[in-house]
CSV table of C-alpha atoms in Angstrom, one decimal:
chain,number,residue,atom,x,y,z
A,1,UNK,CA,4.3,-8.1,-14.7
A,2,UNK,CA,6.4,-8.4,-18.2
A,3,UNK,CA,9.5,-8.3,-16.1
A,4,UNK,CA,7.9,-11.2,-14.0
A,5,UNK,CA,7.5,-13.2,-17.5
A,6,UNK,CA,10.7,-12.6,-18.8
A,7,UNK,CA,13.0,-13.1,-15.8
A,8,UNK,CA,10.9,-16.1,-14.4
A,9,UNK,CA,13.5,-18.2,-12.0
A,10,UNK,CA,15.8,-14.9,-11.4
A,11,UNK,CA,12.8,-13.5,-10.0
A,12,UNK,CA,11.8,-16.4,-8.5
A,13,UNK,CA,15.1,-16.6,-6.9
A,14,UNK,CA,15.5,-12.5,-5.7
A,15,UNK,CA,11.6,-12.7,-4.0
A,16,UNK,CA,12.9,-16.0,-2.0
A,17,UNK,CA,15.9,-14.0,-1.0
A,18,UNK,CA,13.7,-10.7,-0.3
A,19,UNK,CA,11.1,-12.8,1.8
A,20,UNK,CA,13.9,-14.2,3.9
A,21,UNK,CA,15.6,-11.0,4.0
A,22,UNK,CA,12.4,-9.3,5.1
A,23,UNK,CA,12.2,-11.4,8.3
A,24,UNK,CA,15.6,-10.7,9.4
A,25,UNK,CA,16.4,-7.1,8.8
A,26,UNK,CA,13.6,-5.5,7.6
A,27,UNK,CA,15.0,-3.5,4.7
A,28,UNK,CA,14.4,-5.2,1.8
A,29,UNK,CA,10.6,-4.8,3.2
A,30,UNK,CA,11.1,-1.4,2.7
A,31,UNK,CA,12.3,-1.6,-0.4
A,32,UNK,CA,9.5,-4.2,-1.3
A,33,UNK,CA,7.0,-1.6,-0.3
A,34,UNK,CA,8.5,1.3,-2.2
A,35,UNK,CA,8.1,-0.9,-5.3
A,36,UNK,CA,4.8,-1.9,-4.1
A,37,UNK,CA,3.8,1.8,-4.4
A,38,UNK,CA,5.2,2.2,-7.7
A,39,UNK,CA,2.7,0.0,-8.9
A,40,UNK,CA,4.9,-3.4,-8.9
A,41,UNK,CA,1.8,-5.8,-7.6
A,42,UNK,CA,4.0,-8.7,-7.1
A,43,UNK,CA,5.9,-6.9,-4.3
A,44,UNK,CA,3.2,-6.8,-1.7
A,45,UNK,CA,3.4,-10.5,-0.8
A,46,UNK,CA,7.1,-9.9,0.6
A,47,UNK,CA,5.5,-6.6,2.4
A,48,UNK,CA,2.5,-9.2,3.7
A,49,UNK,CA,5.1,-11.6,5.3
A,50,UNK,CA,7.2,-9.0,6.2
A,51,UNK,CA,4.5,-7.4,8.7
A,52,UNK,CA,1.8,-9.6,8.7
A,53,UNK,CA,2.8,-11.4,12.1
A,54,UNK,CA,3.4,-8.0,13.7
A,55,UNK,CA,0.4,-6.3,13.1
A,56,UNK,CA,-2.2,-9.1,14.0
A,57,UNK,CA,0.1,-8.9,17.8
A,58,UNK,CA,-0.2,-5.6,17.7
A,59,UNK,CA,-4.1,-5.4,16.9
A,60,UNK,CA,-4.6,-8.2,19.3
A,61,UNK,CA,-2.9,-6.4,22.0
A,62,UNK,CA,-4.8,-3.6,21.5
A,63,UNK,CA,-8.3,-5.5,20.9
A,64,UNK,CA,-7.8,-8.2,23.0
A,65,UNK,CA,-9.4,-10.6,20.6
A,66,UNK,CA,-7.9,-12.9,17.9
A,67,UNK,CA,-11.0,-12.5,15.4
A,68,UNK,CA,-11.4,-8.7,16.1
A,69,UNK,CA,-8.0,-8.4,15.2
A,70,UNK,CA,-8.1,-10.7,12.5
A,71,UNK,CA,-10.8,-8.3,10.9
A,72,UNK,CA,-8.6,-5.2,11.9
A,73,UNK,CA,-5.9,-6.7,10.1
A,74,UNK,CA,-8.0,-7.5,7.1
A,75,UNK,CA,-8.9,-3.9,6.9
A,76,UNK,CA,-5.8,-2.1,7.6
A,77,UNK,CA,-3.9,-4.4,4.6
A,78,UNK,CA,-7.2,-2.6,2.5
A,79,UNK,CA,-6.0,0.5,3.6
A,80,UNK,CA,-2.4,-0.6,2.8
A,81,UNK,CA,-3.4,-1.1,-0.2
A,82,UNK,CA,-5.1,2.0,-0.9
A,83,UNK,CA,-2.7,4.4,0.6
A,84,UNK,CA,0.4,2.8,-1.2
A,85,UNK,CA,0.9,5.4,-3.1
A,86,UNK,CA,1.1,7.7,0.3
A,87,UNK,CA,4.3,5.3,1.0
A,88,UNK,CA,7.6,7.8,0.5
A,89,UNK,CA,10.9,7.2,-1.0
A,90,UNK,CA,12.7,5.7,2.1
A,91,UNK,CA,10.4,5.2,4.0
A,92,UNK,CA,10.5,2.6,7.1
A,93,UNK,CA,7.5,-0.1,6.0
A,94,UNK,CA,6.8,-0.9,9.6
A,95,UNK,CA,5.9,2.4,11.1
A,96,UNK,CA,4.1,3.5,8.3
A,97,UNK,CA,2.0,0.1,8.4
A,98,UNK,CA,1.6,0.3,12.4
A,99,UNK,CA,0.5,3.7,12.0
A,100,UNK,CA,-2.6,2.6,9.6
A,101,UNK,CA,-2.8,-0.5,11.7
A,102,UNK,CA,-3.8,2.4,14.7
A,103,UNK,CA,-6.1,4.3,12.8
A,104,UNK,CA,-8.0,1.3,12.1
A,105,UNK,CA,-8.2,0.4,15.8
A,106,UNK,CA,-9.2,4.1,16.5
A,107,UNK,CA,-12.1,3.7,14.1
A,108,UNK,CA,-12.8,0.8,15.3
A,109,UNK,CA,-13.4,2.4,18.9
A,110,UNK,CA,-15.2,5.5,17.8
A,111,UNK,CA,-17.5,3.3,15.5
A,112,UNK,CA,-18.6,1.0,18.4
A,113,UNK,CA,-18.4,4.1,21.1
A,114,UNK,CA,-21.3,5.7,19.1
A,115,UNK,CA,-23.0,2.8,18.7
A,116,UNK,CA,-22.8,2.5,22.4
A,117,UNK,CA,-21.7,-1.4,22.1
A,118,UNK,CA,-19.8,-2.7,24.5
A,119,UNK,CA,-17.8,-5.6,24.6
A,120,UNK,CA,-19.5,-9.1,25.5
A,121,UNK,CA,-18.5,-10.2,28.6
A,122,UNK,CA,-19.7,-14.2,27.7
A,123,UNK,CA,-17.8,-13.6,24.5
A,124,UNK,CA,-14.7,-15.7,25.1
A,125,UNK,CA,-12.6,-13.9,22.3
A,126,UNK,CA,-13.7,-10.7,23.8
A,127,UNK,CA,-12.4,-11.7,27.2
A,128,UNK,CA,-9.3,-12.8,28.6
A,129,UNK,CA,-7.1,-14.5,26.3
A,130,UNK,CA,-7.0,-18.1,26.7
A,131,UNK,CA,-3.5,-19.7,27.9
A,132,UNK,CA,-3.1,-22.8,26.6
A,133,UNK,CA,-0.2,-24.2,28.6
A,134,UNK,CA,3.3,-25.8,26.1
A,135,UNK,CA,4.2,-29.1,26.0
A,136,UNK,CA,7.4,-28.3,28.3
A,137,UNK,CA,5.6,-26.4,30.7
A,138,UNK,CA,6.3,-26.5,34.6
A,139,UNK,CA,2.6,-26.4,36.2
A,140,UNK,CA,3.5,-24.0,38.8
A,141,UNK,CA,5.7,-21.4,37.2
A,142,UNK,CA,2.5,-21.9,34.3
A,143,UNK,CA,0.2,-20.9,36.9
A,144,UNK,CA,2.0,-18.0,37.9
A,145,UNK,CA,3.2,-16.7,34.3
A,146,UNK,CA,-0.5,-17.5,33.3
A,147,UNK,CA,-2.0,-15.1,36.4
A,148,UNK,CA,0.6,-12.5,35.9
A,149,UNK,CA,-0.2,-12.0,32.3
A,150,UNK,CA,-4.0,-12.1,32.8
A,151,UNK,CA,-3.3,-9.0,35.3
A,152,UNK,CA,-1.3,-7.2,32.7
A,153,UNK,CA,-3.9,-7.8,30.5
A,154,UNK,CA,-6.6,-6.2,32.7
A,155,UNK,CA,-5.0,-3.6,33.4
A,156,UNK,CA,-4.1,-2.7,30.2
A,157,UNK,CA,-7.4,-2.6,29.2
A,158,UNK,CA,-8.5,-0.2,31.8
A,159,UNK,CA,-6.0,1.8,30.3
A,160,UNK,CA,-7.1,4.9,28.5
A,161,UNK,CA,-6.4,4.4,24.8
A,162,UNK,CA,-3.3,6.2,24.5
A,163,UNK,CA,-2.1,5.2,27.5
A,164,UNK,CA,-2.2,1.6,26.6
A,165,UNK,CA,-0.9,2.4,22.7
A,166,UNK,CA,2.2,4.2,23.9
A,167,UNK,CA,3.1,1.2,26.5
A,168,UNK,CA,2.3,-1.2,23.5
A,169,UNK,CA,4.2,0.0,21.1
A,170,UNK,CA,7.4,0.8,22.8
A,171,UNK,CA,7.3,-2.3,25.3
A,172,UNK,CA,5.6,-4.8,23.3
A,173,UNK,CA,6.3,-3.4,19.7
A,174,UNK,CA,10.0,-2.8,20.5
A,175,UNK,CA,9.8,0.7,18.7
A,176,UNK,CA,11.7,3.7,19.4
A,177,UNK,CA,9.9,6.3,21.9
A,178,UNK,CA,10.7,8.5,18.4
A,179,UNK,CA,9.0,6.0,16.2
A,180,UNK,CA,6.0,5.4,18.8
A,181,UNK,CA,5.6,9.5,18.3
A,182,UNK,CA,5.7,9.5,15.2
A,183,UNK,CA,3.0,7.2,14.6
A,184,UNK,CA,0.6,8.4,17.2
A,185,UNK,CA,1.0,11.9,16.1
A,186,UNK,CA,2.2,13.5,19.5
A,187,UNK,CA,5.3,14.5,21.1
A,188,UNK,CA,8.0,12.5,22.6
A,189,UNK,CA,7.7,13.6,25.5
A,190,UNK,CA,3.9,13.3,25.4
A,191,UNK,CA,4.6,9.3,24.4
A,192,UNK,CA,6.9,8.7,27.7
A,193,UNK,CA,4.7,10.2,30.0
A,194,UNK,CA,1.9,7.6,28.6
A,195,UNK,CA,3.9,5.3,28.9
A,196,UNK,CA,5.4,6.0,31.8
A,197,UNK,CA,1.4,6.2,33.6
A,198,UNK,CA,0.5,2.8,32.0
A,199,UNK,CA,3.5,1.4,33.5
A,200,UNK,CA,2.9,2.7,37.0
A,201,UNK,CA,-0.7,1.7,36.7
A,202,UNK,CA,1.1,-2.4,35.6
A,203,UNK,CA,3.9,-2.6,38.5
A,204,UNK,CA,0.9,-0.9,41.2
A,205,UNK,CA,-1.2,-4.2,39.6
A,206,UNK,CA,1.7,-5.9,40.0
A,207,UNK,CA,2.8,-5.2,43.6
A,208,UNK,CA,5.9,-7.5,44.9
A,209,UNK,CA,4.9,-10.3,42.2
A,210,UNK,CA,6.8,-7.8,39.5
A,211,UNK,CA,9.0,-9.7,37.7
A,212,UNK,CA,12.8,-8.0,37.7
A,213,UNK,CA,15.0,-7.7,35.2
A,214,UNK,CA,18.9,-6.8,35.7
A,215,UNK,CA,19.5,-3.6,33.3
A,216,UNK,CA,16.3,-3.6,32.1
A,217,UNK,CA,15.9,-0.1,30.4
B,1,UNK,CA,15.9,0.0,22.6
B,2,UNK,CA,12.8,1.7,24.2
B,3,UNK,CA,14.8,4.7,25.1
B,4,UNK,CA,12.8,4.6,28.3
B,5,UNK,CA,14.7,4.7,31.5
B,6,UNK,CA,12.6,2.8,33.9
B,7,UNK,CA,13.3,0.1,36.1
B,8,UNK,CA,12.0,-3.4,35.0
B,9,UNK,CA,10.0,-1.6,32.2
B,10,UNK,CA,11.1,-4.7,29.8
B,11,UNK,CA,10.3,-7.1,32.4
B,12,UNK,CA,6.4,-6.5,32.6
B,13,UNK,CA,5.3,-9.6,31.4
B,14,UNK,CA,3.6,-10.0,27.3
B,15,UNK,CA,0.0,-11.2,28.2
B,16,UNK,CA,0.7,-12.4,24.3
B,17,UNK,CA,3.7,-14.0,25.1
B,18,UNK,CA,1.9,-16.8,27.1
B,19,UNK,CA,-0.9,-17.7,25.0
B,20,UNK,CA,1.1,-18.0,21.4
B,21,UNK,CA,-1.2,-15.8,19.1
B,22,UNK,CA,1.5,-13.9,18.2
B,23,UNK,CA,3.6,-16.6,17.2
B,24,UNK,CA,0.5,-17.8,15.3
B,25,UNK,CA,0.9,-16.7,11.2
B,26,UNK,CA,-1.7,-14.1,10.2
B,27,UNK,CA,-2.2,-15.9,7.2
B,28,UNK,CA,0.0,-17.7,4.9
B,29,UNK,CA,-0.1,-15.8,1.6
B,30,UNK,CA,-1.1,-12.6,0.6
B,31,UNK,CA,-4.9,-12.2,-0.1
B,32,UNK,CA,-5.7,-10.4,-3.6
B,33,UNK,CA,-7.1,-7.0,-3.0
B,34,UNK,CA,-9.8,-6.3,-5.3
B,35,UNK,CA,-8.5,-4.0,-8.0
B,36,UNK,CA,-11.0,-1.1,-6.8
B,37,UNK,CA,-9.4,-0.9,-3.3
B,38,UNK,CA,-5.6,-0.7,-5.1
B,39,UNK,CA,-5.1,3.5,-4.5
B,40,UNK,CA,-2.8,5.2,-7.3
B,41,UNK,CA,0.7,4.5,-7.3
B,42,UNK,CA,3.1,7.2,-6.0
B,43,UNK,CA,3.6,8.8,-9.2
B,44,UNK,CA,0.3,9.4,-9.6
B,45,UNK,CA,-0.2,11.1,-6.3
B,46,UNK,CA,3.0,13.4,-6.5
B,47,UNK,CA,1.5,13.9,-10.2
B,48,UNK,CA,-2.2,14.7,-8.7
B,49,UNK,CA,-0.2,17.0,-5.9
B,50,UNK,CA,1.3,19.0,-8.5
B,51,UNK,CA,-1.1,19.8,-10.6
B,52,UNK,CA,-3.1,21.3,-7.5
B,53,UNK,CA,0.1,23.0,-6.4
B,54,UNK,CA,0.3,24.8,-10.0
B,55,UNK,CA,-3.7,25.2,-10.3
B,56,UNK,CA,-3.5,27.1,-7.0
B,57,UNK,CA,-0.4,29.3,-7.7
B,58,UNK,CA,-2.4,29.9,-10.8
B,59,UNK,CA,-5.9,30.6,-9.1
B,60,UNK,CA,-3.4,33.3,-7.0
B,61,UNK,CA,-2.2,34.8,-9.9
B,62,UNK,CA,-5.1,35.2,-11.7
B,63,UNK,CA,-7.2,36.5,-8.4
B,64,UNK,CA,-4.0,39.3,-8.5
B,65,UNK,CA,-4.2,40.3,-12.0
B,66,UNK,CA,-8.5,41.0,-11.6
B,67,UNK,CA,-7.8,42.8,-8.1
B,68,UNK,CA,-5.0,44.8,-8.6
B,69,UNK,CA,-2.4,46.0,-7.1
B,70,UNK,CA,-2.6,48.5,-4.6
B,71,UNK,CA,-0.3,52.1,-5.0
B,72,UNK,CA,1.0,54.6,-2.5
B,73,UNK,CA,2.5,52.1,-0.2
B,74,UNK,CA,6.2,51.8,0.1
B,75,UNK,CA,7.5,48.8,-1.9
B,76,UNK,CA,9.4,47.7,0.6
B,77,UNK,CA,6.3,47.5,2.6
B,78,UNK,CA,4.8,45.7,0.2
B,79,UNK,CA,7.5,43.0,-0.2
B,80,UNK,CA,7.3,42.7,3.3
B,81,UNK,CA,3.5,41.9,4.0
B,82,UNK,CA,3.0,40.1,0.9
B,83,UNK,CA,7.0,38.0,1.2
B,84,UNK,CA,6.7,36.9,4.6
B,85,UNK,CA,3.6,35.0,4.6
B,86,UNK,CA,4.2,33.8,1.3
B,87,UNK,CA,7.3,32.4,2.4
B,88,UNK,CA,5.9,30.9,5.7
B,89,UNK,CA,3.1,29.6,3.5
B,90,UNK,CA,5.6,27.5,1.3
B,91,UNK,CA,7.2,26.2,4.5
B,92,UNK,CA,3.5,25.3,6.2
B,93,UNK,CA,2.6,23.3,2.9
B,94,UNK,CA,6.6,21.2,2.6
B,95,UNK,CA,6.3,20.6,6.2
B,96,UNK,CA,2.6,18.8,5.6
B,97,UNK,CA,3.8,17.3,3.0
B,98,UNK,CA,7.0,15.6,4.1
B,99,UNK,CA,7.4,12.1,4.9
B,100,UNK,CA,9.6,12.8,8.0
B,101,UNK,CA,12.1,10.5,9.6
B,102,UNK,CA,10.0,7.2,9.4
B,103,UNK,CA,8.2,8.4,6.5
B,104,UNK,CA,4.7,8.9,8.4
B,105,UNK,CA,4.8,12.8,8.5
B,106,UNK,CA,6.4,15.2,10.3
B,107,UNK,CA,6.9,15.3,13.9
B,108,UNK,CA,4.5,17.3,16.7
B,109,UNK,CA,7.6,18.8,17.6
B,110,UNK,CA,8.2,20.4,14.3
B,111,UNK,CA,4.8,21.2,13.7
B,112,UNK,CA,4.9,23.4,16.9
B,113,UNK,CA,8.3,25.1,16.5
B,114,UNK,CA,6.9,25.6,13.3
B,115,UNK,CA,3.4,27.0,14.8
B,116,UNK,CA,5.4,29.6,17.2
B,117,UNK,CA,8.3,30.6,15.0
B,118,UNK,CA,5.5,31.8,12.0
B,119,UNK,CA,3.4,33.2,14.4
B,120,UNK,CA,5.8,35.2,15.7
B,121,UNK,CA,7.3,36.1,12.4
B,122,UNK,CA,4.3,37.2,10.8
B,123,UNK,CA,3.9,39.2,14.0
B,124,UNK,CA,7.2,40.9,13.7
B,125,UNK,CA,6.7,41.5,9.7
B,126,UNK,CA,3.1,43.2,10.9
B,127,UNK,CA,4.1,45.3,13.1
B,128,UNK,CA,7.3,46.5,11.9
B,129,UNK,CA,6.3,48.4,9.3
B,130,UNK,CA,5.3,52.1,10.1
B,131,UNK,CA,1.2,53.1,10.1
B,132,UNK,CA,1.1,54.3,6.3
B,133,UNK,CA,-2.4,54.5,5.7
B,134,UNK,CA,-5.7,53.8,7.4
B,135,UNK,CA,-9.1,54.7,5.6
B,136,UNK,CA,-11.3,52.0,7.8
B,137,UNK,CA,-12.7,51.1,11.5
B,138,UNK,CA,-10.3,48.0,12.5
B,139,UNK,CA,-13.0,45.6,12.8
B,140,UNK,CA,-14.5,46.2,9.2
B,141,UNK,CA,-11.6,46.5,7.8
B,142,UNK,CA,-10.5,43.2,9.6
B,143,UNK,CA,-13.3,41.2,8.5
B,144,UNK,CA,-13.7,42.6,4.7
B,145,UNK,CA,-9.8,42.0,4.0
B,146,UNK,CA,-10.4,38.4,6.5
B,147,UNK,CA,-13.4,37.4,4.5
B,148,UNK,CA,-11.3,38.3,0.9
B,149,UNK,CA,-8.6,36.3,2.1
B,150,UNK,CA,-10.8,33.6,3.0
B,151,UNK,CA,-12.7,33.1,-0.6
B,152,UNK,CA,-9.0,33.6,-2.0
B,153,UNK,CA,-7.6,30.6,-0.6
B,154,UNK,CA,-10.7,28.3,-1.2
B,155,UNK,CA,-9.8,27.3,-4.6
B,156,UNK,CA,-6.1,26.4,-3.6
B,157,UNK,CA,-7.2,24.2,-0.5
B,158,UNK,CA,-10.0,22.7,-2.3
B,159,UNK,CA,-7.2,21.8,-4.8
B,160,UNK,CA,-4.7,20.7,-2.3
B,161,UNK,CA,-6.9,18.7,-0.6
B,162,UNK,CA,-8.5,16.6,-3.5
B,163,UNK,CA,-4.9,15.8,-4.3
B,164,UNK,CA,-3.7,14.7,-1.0
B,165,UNK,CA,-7.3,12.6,-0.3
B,166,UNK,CA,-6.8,9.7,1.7
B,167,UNK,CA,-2.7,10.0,1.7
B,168,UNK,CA,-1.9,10.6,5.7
B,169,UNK,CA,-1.1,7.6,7.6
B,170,UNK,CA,-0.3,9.7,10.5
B,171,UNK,CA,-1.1,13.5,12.1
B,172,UNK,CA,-3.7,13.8,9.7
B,173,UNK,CA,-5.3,16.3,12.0
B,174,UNK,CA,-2.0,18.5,12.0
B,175,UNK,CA,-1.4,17.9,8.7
B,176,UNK,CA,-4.7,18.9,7.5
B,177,UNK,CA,-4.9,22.3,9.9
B,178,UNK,CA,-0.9,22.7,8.2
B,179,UNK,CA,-2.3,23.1,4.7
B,180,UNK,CA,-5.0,25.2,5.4
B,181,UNK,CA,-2.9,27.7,7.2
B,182,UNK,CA,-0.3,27.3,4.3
B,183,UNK,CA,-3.1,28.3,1.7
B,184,UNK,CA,-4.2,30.8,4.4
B,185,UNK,CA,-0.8,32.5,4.4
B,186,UNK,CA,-0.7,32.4,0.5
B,187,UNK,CA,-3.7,33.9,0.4
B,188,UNK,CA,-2.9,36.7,2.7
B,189,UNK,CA,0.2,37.3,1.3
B,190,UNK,CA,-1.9,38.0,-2.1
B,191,UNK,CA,-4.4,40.1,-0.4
B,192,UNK,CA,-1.5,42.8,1.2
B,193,UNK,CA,-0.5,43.1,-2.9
B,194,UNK,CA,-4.2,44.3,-3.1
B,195,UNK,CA,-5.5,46.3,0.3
B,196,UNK,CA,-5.2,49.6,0.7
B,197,UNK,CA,-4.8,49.6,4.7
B,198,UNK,CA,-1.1,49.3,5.3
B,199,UNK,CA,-1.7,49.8,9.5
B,200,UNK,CA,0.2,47.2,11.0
B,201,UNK,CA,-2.6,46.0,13.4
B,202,UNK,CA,-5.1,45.8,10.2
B,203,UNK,CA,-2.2,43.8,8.8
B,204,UNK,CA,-1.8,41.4,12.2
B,205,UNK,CA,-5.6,41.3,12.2
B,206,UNK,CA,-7.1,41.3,9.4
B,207,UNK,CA,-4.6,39.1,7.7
B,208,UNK,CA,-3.9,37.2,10.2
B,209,UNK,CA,-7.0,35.8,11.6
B,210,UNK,CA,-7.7,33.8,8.4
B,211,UNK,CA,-4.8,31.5,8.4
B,212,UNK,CA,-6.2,30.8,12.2
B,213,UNK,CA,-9.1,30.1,10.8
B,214,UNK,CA,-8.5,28.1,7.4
B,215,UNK,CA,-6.0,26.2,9.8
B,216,UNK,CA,-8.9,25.4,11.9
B,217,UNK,CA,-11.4,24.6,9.1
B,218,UNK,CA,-9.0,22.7,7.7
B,219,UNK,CA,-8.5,20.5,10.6
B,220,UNK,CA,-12.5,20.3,11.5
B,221,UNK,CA,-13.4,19.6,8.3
B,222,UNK,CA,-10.7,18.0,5.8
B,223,UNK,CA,-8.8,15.7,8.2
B,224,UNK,CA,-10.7,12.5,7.8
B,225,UNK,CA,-11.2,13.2,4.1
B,226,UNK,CA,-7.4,13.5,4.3
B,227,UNK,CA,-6.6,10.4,6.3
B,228,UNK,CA,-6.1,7.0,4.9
B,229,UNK,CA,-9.5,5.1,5.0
């Protein structure tokens, strides 16, 4: 905090740099973090814009709710904050905050599975997600896009949990089938497979209307 | 790169994508935590895991110098049953302990090369050694030398895990079950400085069956107190 006082606009001016930084390559984010853990408070807000965004899409794909997930997300940045000192010396921020992000999820699950709640079906941010359609959106291809995702979505849900984690993570998430391991706590092998069942369970829901991809991988 | 070799797997369609959430800020600045729910900074915990490190080598020692040492055994035999679990022991508690590659713990795969290779070593190191001496029935003397081992290592896991409370992001069940077999094998390795059987299934046995089962305690009862929460 004394540094913050004494160095005022050159600090000012390296935490503009590290936010912009953060959203482009990620490393400074790490770095941010590893300061964070050393007790440097003013740190964290470049980790929060750094992952943030990426969380609350990752708890929403796994809650499939934007208030759930925006009370996931408030706890998991608790947890953050808690466990910083957990964070290791070169580290990678974003697996390390996915990885809580997941265990708050989990909790989440087992808390509401033994109080045998279920989700309401009235409850429109318990539902389907709503589609609002863009400004420069063709109705038709709209229509289709819009009823495509909404069966991804429910099938993704009937997913078991790890099932639909794995797919998320690696698909969605853009992580390594490595990283995805890593976080879950299982194999890499054990990570494809899941994925590879919540993807045949997708392109079965699919059928012909799959979209294709040339060199997908 | 997904690393997953699947046709169209990039082309199932983001149900996120469509309805613009994820584009959608979180929130705009950083809340303020409240200053209770800031943990300690690194350098406290590597501080906190030290001091339970040392306060269990020193519980070991101590329990060593009360019990004895045991005569009449070969001392090679004795380097042997008391080296080789120690040694698997130290590499049970840095492989809990390490951040791994993406600094969230080590990987399953690790954790079971690590799981078969002791096993088996500890195996070998047991039943290598001729039958020197055997004064007891293998089940009592299995489950007095099981049940010393046991209340030796409870100080040293106690410790370890007060230090490393709420610090696993990831694994925390493997983690947890890693440190209890790594003060399990500690423990054991103590105890064959001490008993007087030096048969090598009393050794397998009646060494061996603890680490299972402060591995398994460990995992039952000290993973969530482990986990971050």
């Amino acid at each position: 905090m004394s540094s913050l006082v004494a160095l005022g606009p050159v600090t000012l001016q390296w935490e503009v740099f590290a936010v912009t930084s953060a959203a482009s390559s990620g490393e400074p984010a790490d770095l941010a973090m590893s300061r964070y853990a050393e007790g440097d408070d003013a740190a964290f807000s470049i980790v929060h814009r750094a992952v943030a965004d990426r969380l609350r899409a990752f708890l929403m794909r796994m809650a499939r709710s934007p208030s759930l997930a925006d009370d996931l997300l408030q706890e998991t940045f608790l947890r953050i904050h808690r466990a910083r000192g957990s964070f290791d010396v070169g580290g990678r921020v974003m697996p390390w905050c996915y990885a809580i992000a997941r265990n708050v999820y989990i909790d989440y699950v087992r808390q509401r599975s033994v109080r045998k709640e279920r989700p309401a079906v009235n409850d429109p941010e318990e539902g389907e997600l709503e589609r609002p359609a863009g400004p420069e959106s063709d109705g038709e291809q709209v229509t289709i896009a819009a009823e495509l995702a909404a069966r991804v979505e429910r099938t993704l849900a009937s997913l078991p949990p790890n099932q639909r984690e794995a797919f998320v993570l690696i698909r969605y998430e853009g992580l390594s089938v490595a990283d995805a391991a890593a976080i879950v706590g299982a194999t890499e092998g054990a990570v494809k497979l899941r994925a590879f069942h919540a993807y045949e369970a997708l392109r079965a829901a699919l059928g012909d209307e799959a979209p294709k991809k040339r060199g997908a991988t | 790169m997904s690393q997953v070799d699947l046709p169209d797997f990039s082309a199932i369609p983001d149900p996120l994508a469509a309805h613009g959430s994820a584009q959608t800020p979180a929130t705009s600045v950083a809340p303020a935590p409240p200053r209770e729910a800031v943990g300690p900074t690194r350098s406290a915990v590597i501080r906190r895991r030290l001091a339970a490190v040392a306060l269990g080598f020193g519980w070991l020692f101590l329990v060593q110098v009360v019990i004895g040492l045991r005569s009449g055994v070969p001392m090679w035999i004795m380097a042997l049953h008391a080296g080789v679990p120690t040694a698997l022991g130290a590499v049970a508690l840095y492989l809990a302990l390490r951040p791994g590659k993406v600094g969230v713990g080590p990987s399953a795969r690790s954790v079971i090369t690590f799981g078969v290779i002791g096993a088996a070593t500890f195996s070998v190191a047991a039943l290598a050694t001729p039958c020197a001496t055997q004064t007891m029935g293998y089940v009592e003397g299995s489950l007095l030398c099981g049940d010393i081992t046991v209340l030796i290592a409870i100080v040293p896991l106690a410790a370890i895990a007060w230090a490393q409370r709420g610090t696993f992001v990831a694994g925390a069940g493997f983690r947890s079950a890693l440190l209890g077999a790594s003060v399990g094998f500690a423990a054991a390795g103590m105890q064959a400085l001490h008993c007087i059987e030096s048969d090598r299934y009393h050794v397998l046995f009646g060494h061996g069956w603890p680490v299972i089962a402060l591995g398994l305690a460990a995992y039952l009862l000290l993973r969530k107190k482990l986990a971050v929460s």
